Structures are given as structure tokens and as C-alpha cells.
CSV table of C-alpha atoms and ligand atoms in Angstrom, one decimal:
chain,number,residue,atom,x,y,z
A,71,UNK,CA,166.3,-24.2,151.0
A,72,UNK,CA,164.5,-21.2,150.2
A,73,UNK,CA,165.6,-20.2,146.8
A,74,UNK,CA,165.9,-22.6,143.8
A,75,UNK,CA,166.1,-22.2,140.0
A,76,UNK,CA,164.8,-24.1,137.4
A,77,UNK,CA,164.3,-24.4,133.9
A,78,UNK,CA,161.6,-26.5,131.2
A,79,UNK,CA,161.0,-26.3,127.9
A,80,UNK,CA,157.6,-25.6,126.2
A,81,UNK,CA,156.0,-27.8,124.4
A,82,UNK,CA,154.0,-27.9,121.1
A,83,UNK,CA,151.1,-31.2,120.9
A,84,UNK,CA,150.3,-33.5,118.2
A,85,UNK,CA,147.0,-34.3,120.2
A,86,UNK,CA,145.3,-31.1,121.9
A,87,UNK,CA,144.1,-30.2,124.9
A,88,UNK,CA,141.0,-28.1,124.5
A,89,UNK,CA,138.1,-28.0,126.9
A,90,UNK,CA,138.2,-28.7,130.5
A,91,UNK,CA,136.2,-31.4,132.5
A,92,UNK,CA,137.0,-28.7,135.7
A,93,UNK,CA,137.7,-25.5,135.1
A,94,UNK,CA,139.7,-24.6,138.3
A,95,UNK,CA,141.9,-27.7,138.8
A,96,UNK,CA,142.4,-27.9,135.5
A,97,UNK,CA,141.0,-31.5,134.7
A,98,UNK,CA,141.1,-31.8,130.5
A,99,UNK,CA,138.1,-33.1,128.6
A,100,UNK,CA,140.9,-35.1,127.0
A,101,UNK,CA,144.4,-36.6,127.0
A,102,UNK,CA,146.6,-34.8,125.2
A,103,UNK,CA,150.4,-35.7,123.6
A,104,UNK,CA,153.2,-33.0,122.9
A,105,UNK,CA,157.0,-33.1,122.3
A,106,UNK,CA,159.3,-30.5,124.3
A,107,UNK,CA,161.1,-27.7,122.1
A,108,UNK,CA,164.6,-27.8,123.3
A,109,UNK,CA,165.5,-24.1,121.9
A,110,UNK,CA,162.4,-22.6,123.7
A,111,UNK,CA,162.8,-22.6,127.8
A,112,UNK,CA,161.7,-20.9,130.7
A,113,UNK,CA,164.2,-20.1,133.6
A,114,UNK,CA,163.0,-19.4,136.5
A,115,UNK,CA,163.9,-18.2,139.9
A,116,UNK,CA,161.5,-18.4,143.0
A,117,UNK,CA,162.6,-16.6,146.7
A,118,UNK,CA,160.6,-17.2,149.9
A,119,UNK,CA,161.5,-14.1,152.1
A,120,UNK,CA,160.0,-13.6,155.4
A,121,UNK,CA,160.5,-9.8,154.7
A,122,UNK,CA,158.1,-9.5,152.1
A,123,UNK,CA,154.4,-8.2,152.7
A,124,UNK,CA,153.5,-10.2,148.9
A,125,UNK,CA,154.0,-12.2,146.2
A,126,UNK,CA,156.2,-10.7,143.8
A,127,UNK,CA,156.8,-11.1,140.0
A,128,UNK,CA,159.4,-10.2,137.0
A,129,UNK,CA,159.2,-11.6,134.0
A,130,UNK,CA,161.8,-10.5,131.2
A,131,UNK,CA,162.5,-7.7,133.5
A,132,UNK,CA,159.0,-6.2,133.8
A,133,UNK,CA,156.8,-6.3,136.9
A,134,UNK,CA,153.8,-8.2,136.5
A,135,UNK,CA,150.8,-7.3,139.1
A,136,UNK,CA,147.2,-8.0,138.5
A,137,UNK,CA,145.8,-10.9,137.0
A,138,UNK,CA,149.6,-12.5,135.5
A,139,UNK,CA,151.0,-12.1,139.8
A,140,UNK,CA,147.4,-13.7,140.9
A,141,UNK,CA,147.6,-16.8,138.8
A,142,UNK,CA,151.4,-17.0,140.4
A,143,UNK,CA,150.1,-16.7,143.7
A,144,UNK,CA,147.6,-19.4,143.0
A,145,UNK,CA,150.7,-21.5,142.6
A,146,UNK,CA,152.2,-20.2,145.2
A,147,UNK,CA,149.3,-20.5,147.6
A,148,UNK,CA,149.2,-24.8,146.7
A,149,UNK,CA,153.1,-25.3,147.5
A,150,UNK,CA,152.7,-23.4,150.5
A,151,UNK,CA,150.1,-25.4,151.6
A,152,UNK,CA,152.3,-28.4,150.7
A,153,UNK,CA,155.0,-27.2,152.7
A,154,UNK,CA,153.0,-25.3,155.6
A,155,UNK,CA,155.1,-22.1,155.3
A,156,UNK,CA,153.6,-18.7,155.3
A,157,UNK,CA,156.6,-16.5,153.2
A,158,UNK,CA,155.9,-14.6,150.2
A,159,UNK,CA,158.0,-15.3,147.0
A,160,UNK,CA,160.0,-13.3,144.7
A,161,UNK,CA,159.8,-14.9,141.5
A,162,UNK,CA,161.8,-13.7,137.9
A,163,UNK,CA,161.3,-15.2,135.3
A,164,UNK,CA,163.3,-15.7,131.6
A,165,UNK,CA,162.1,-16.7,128.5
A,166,UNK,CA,164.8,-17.2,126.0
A,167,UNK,CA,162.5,-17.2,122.9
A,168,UNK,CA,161.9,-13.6,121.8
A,169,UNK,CA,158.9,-12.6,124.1
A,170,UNK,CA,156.3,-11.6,121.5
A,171,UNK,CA,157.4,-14.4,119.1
A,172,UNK,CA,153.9,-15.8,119.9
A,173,UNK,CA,155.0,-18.8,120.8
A,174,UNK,CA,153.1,-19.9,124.5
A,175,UNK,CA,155.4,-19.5,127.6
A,176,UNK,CA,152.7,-20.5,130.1
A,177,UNK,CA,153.8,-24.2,129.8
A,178,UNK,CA,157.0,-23.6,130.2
A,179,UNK,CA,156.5,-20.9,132.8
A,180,UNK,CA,154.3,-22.8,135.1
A,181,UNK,CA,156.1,-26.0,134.6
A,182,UNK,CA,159.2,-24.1,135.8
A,183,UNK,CA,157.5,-22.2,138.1
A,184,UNK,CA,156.5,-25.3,140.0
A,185,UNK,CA,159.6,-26.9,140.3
A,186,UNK,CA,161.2,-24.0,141.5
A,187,UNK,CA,158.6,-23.3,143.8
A,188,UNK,CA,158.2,-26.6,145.4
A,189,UNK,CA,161.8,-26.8,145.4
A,190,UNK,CA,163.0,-23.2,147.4
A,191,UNK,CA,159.7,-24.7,149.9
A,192,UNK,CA,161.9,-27.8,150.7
A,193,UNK,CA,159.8,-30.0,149.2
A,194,UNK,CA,161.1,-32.9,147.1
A,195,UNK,CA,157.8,-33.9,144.6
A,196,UNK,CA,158.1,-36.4,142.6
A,197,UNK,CA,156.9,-36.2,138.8
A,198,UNK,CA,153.8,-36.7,138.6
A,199,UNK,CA,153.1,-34.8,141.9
A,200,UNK,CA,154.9,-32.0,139.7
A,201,UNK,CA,153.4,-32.3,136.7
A,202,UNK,CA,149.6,-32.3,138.8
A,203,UNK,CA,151.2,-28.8,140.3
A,204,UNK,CA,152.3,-27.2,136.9
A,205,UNK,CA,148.8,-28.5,135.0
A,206,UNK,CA,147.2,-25.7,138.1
A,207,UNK,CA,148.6,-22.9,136.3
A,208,UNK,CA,148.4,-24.0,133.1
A,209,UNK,CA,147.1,-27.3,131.9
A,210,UNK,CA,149.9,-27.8,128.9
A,211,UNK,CA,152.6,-26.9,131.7
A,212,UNK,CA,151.8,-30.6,133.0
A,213,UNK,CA,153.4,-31.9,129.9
A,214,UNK,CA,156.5,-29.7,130.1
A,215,UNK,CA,157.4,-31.7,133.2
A,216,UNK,CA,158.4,-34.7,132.0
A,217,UNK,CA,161.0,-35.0,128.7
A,218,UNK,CA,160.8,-36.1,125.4
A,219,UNK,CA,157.6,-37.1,123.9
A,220,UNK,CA,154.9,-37.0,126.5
A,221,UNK,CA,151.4,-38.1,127.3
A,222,UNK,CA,149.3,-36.4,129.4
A,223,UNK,CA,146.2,-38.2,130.6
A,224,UNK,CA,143.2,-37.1,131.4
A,225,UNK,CA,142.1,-38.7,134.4
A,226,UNK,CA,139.3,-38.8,136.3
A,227,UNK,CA,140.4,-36.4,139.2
A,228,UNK,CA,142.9,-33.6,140.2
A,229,UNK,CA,145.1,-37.1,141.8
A,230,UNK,CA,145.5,-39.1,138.3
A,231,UNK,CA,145.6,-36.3,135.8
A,232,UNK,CA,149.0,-36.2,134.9
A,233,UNK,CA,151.7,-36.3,132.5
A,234,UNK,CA,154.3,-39.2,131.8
A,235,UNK,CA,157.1,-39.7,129.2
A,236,UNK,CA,156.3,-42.4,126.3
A,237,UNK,CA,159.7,-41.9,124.8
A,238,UNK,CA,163.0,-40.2,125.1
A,239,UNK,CA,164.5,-36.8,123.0
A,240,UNK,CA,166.9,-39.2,121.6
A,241,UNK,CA,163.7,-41.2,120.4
A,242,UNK,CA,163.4,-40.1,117.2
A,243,UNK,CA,164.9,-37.2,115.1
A,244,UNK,CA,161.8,-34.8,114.4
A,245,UNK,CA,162.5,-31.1,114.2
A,246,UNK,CA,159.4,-28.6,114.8
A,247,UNK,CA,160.0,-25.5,112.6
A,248,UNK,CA,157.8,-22.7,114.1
A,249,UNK,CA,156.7,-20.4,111.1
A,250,UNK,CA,156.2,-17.3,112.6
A,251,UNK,CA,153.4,-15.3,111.1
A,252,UNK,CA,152.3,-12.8,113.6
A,253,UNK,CA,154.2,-11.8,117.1
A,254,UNK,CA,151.1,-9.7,118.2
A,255,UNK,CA,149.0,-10.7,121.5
A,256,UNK,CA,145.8,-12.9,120.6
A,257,UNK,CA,142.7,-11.0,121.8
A,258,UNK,CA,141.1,-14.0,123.3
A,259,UNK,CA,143.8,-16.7,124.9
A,260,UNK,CA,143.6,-20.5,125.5
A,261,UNK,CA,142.1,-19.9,129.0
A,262,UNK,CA,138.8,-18.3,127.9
A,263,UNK,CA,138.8,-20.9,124.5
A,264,UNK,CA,138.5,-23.9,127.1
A,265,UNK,CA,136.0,-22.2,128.8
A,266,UNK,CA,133.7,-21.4,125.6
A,267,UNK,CA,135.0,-24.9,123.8
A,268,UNK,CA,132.0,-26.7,124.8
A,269,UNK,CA,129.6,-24.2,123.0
A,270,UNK,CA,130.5,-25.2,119.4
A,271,UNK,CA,129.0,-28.4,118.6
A,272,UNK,CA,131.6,-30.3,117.6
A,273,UNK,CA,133.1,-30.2,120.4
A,274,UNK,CA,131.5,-33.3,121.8
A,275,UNK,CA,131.9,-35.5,118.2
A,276,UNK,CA,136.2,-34.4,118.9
A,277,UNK,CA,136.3,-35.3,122.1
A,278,UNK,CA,134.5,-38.7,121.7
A,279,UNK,CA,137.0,-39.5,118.9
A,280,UNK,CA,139.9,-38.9,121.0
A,281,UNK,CA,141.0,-42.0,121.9
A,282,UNK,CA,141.2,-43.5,118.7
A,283,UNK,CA,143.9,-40.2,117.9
A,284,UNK,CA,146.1,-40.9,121.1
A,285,UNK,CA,146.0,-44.4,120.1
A,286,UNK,CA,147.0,-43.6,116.8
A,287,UNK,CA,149.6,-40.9,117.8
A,288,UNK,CA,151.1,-42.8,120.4
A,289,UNK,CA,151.7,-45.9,117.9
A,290,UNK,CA,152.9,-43.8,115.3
A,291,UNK,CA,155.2,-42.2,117.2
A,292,UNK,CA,156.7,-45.4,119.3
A,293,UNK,CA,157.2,-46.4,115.6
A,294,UNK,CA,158.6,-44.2,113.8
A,295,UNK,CA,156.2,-43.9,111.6
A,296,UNK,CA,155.9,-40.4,109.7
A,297,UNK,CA,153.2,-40.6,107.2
A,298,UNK,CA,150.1,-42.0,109.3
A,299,UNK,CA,151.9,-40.0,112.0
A,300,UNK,CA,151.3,-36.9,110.0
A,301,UNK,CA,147.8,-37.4,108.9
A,302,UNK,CA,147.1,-38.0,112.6
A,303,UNK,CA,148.4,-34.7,113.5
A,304,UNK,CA,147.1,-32.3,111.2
A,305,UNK,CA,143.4,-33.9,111.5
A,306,UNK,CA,143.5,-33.2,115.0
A,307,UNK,CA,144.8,-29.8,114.7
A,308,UNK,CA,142.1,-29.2,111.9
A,309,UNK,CA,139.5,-30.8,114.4
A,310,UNK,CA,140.4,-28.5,117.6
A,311,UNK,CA,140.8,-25.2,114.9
A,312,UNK,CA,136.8,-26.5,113.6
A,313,UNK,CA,135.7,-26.1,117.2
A,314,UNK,CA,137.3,-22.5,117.8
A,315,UNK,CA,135.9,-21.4,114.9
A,316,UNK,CA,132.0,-22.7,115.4
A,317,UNK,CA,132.4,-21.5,119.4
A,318,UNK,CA,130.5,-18.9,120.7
A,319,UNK,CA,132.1,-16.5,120.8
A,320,UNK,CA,134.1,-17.3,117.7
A,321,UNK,CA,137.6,-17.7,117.5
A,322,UNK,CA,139.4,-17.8,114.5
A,323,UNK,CA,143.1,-18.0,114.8
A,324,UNK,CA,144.2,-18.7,111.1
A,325,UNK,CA,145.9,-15.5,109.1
A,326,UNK,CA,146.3,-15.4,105.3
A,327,UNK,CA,149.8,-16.4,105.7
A,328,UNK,CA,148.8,-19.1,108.4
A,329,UNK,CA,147.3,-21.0,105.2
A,330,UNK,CA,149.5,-19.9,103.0
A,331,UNK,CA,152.1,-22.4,105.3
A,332,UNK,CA,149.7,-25.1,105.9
A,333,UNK,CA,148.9,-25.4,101.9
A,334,UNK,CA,152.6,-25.5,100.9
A,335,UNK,CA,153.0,-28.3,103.6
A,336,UNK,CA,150.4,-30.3,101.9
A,337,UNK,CA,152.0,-29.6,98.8
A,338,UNK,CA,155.5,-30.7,99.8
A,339,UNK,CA,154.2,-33.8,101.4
A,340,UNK,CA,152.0,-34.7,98.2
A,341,UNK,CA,155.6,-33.9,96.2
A,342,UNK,CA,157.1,-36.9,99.1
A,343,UNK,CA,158.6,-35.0,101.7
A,344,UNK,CA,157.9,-36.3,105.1
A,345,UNK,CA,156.6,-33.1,106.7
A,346,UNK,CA,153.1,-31.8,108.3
A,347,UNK,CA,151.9,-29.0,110.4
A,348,UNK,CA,149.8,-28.2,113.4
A,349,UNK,CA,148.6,-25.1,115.3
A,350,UNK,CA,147.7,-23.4,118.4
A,351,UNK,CA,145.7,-20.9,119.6
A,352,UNK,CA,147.8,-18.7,117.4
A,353,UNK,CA,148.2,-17.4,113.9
A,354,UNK,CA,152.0,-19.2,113.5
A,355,UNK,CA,152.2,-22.3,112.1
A,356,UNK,CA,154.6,-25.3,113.8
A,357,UNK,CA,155.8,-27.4,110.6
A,358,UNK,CA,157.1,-31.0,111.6
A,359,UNK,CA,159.4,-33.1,109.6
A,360,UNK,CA,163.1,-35.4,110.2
A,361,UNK,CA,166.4,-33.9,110.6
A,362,UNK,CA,166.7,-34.6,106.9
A,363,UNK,CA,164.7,-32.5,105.7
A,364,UNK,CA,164.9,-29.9,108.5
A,365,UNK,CA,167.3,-27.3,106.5
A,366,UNK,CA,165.4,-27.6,103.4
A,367,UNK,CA,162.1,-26.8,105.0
A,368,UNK,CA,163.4,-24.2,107.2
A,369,UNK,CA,165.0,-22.4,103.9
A,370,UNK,CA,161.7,-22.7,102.0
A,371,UNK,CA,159.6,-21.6,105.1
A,372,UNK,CA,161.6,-18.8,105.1
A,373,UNK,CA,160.6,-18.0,101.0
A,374,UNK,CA,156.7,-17.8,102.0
A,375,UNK,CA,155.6,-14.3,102.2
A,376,UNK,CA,154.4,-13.2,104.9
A,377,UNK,CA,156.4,-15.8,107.0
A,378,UNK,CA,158.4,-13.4,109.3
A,379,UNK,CA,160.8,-15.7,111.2
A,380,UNK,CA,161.4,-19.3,111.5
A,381,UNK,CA,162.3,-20.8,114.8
A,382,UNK,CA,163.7,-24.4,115.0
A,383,UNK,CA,163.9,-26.8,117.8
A,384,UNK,CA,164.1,-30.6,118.5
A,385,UNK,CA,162.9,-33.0,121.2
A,386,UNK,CA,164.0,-31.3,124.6
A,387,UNK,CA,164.3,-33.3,128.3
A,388,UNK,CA,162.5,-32.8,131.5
A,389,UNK,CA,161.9,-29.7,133.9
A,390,UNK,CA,165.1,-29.3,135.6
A,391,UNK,CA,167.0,-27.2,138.6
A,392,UNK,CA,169.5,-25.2,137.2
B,591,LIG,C1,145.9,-25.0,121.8
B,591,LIG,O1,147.6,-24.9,128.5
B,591,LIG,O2,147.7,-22.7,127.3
B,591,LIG,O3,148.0,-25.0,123.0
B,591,LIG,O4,145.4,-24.2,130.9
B,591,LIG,O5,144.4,-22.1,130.2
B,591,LIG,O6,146.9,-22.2,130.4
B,591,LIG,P1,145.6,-22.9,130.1
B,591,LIG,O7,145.6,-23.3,128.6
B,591,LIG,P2,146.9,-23.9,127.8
B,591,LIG,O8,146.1,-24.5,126.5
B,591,LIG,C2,146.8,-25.1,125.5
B,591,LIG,C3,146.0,-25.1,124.3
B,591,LIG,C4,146.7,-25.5,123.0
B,591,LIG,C5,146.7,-27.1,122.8
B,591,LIG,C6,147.7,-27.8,123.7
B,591,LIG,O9,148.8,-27.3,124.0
B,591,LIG,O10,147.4,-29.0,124.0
């Protein structure tokens, strides 16, 4: 085989990733659990041609050269390896969210881009060999391997730092309603905040703390349980957002309307609605909450000024060819 397709959801994590142990393989400073967004996928297709002089790359139609083509080649280079070919790729790649939503494609993208990859190389990897591949490109790609809810764990080395479903889509019927605030590029992205995250002191008082969150997220989630589940969340999303912001250089993500949503959610929860939020490195704001309540929140998301779109998507499956 030489080309294969494939598709994977991103992702959006209760427990963050932020900071890295190892900055080139991509080793975390701490586990990390997420749920994939059904609605939000990368699809992409990778070509090994003996023609071509190098690596290639479309995304939504555009060429990409430059930095984007040489972390694909970085990919590239690894399943080579792997496979102990010597072609060059053509790879395209789709997102179907709108591109500039501000919603983060490199999970899905790398997590796609390894499968396809490793598959159009004639390799067969299993999982966690994939989910090692994809956490290369990007480290939250490793969790947009597996499906459902998903754990990634740290590790102690580039051969146990993986990702590993700890339940099913069908697990339990929480809806992520993406408050879009702001479809504008972030000046300074996730890769140069896990570089700098070590520089605000709190970083070390978050990560030591971490356990106890996964423990409590994990739990929370195996069980259904909304309330402490929501608590969980949005401490650790307040706790990573702390350390951006007390990083040198700074990096403060929140706009106006960012806390406009998270306030209302507080509000709404205080009023006994089962809902919470958490952020990325990003202005929007992902609101969680049942099937339920998912129509009502999406409506009154909607009301908030300053909310410019509202995207909604459930627990997605695993990576798959296409
Ligand atoms: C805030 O996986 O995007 O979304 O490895 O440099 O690509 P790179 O970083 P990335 O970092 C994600 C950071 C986050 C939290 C998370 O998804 O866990």
C-alpha cells in the first residue's frame, strides 16, 4: 500500500497537558484526560511517490511549506524509519470545522496524519505504537488516537507515554458546546507555552497536584458523576490558565467575552444546571453539560454578547482509515 486515508477527531481535556518533561519527543510533565468531539475531524490523505524530490503538503487547499511541511516531515521522517522506505509523501489534509474557528486541528491532524502515514508505509501499528507516533507531532494528537474518553499517561519514556481509552462514546451523554469568541490566530501557540510553562512558579505546585485531578477525573467520569466532575474540571482549567498567565513571557488567553461565558456558567450551575467550562490556549470557551440540557445551553450561549458561534459535538470514536 502506498496511499491510505484516515480520519480522527480532536479532542478537548478535562485534565491538561502543559509543560513537557522532553521537549522533542514530546514526553508531558503530566497525564492528561480528554473526550473526542465527534463534529470536529481531520481527514487526511498521505501518498508515498518515488517521483517526488520532497515532502509535500495541502491543507484546506493551500500549500503549506516552511515550518507547518517541516513538522510533517518530522512525522514523516519516524514512519519512514519504521518502514525503511525512502519516498516522499503527498499529504492533503481536511478539516471539517471552519478553519479559523479557533478550535486546535493539530490533534486531530497529527493523530490522522499518523495513521495514514504508517498505514500508505505498510505498516500495521498497533494503538499505542500510534498514539506514541501522533504525540511526535503534537502531544494532544496522542489522545485523538484512541476513542471515547481517554487517558493519556505520562510515562517515564518516549516507549510508555501513551494514550488509552477509559471508556466508550456511548459512555455517558456529555455534549461540549464550543463558545466561540474569537476565530483570530493566537500570537503565541501551545508549542512555545510548554516550552516557557516551567517559568511561572506555579507550575511545579500544578503539576505535583496532578495526580490527585486524574484520580478525581477519572472516577468522576467512570461514574457518572457531574457535579464533583465539574468542579474537577474547571479547577484544572483555572490552574493551567494561572500558569500562562504568571509565565515569562506572559500569556493571557482570556477575552472579555471569554469571562463573560465562564461567569454565566457559574451562574447557571449555582441556579442547578449541570454544566461547567474549561479552556485552551485560546480565547473560546468549551461549555460541558448532558444531552439534557444541551439545547438550552447552546440557545443561551448563543444570547451572550460577544459569543460569535456555538459549535456542538459529543463523545467521538477512535482514529480511523476511511
Ligand atoms: C491547552 O498538543 O497543542 O490544549 O504538543 O506543542 O502540539 P503541541 O501542543 P498541544 O497542547 C495542548 C495544550 C492544551 C491542553 C490539552 O489539550 O491537554
Amino acid at each position: 500500500m502506498t496511499t491510505a486515508t484516515a480520519q480522527a477527531f480532536a479532542n478537548i481535556a478535562f485534565i491538561k497537558y502543559w509543560g513537557n518533561r522532553d521537549n522533542t519527543l514530546r514526553l508531558p510533565m503530566n497525564g492528561s484526560i480528554s473526550m473526542n468531539l465527534d463534529g470536529l475531524y481531520t481527514r487526511t490523505t498521505v501518498s508515498f511517490q518515488p517521483s517526488l524530490p520532497f515532502d509535500e503538503l495541502i491543507i484546506n487547499g493551500h500549500e503549506i511549506r516552511g515550518a507547518g511541511l517541516e513538522r510533517i516531515t518530522y512525522i514523516l521522517d519516524i514512519i519512514r524509519g519504521m518502514a525503511n522506505i525512502r519516498e516522499r509523501a503527498e499529504v492533503m489534509s481536511d478539516d471539517n470545522f471552519p478553519s479559523g474557528a479557533g478550535i486546535a486541528s493539530s490533534a486531530s491532524a497529527f493523530a490522522a496524519l499518523a495513521l495514514a502515514g504508517s498505514k500508505a508505509a505498510g505498516l500495521s501499528l498497533s494503538e499505542p505504537e500510534l498514539s506514541r507516533l501522533a504525540r511526535r507531532g503534537s502531544g494532544s494528537a496522542s489522545r485523538s488516537i484512541p476513542g471515547g474518553f481517554v487517558e493519556w499517561q505520562a510515562g517515564t519514556s518516549d516507549e510508555d507515554s501513551f494514550a488509552f481509552s477509559i471508556a466508550e462514546p456511548n459512555h455517558w451523554d456529555l455534549v461540549d458546546c464550543v463558545a466561540i469568541v474569537s476565530a483570530s490566530h493566537k500570537k503565541i501557540g501551545s508549542t512555545e507555552g510548554h516550552f516557557i510553562a516551567s517559568t511561572s512558579p506555579l507550575q511545579a505546585a500544578r503539576i505535583a497536584d496532578t495526580p490527585r485531578r486524574l484520580d478525581i477525573c477519572r472516577n468522576t467520569i467512570l461514574e457518572r458523576d457531574f457535579n464533583t466532575f465539574a468542579s474537577i474540571v474547571e479547577l484544572d482549567s483555572d490552574m493551567m490558565h494561572a500558569v500562562m498567565r504568571t509565565s515569562t513571557p506572559a500569556l493571557h488567553y482570556w477575552k472579555p467575552a471569554s469571562l463573560e461565558v465562564m461567569d454565566c456558567v457559574r451562574q447557571w450551575r449555582m441556579d442547578g444546571i449541570p454544566v461547567c467550562y474549561t479552556v485552551d490556549a485560546g480565547p473560546n470557551v468549551h461549555v460541558l453539560c448532558l444531552e439534557t440540557e444541551a439545547q438550552q445551553i447552546e440557545k443561551q450561549l448563543r444570547e451572550i454578547r460577544g459569543v460569535n458561534n456555538v459549535l456542538v459535538a459529543r463523545a467521538g470514536g477512535p482514529a480511523k482509515i476511511v
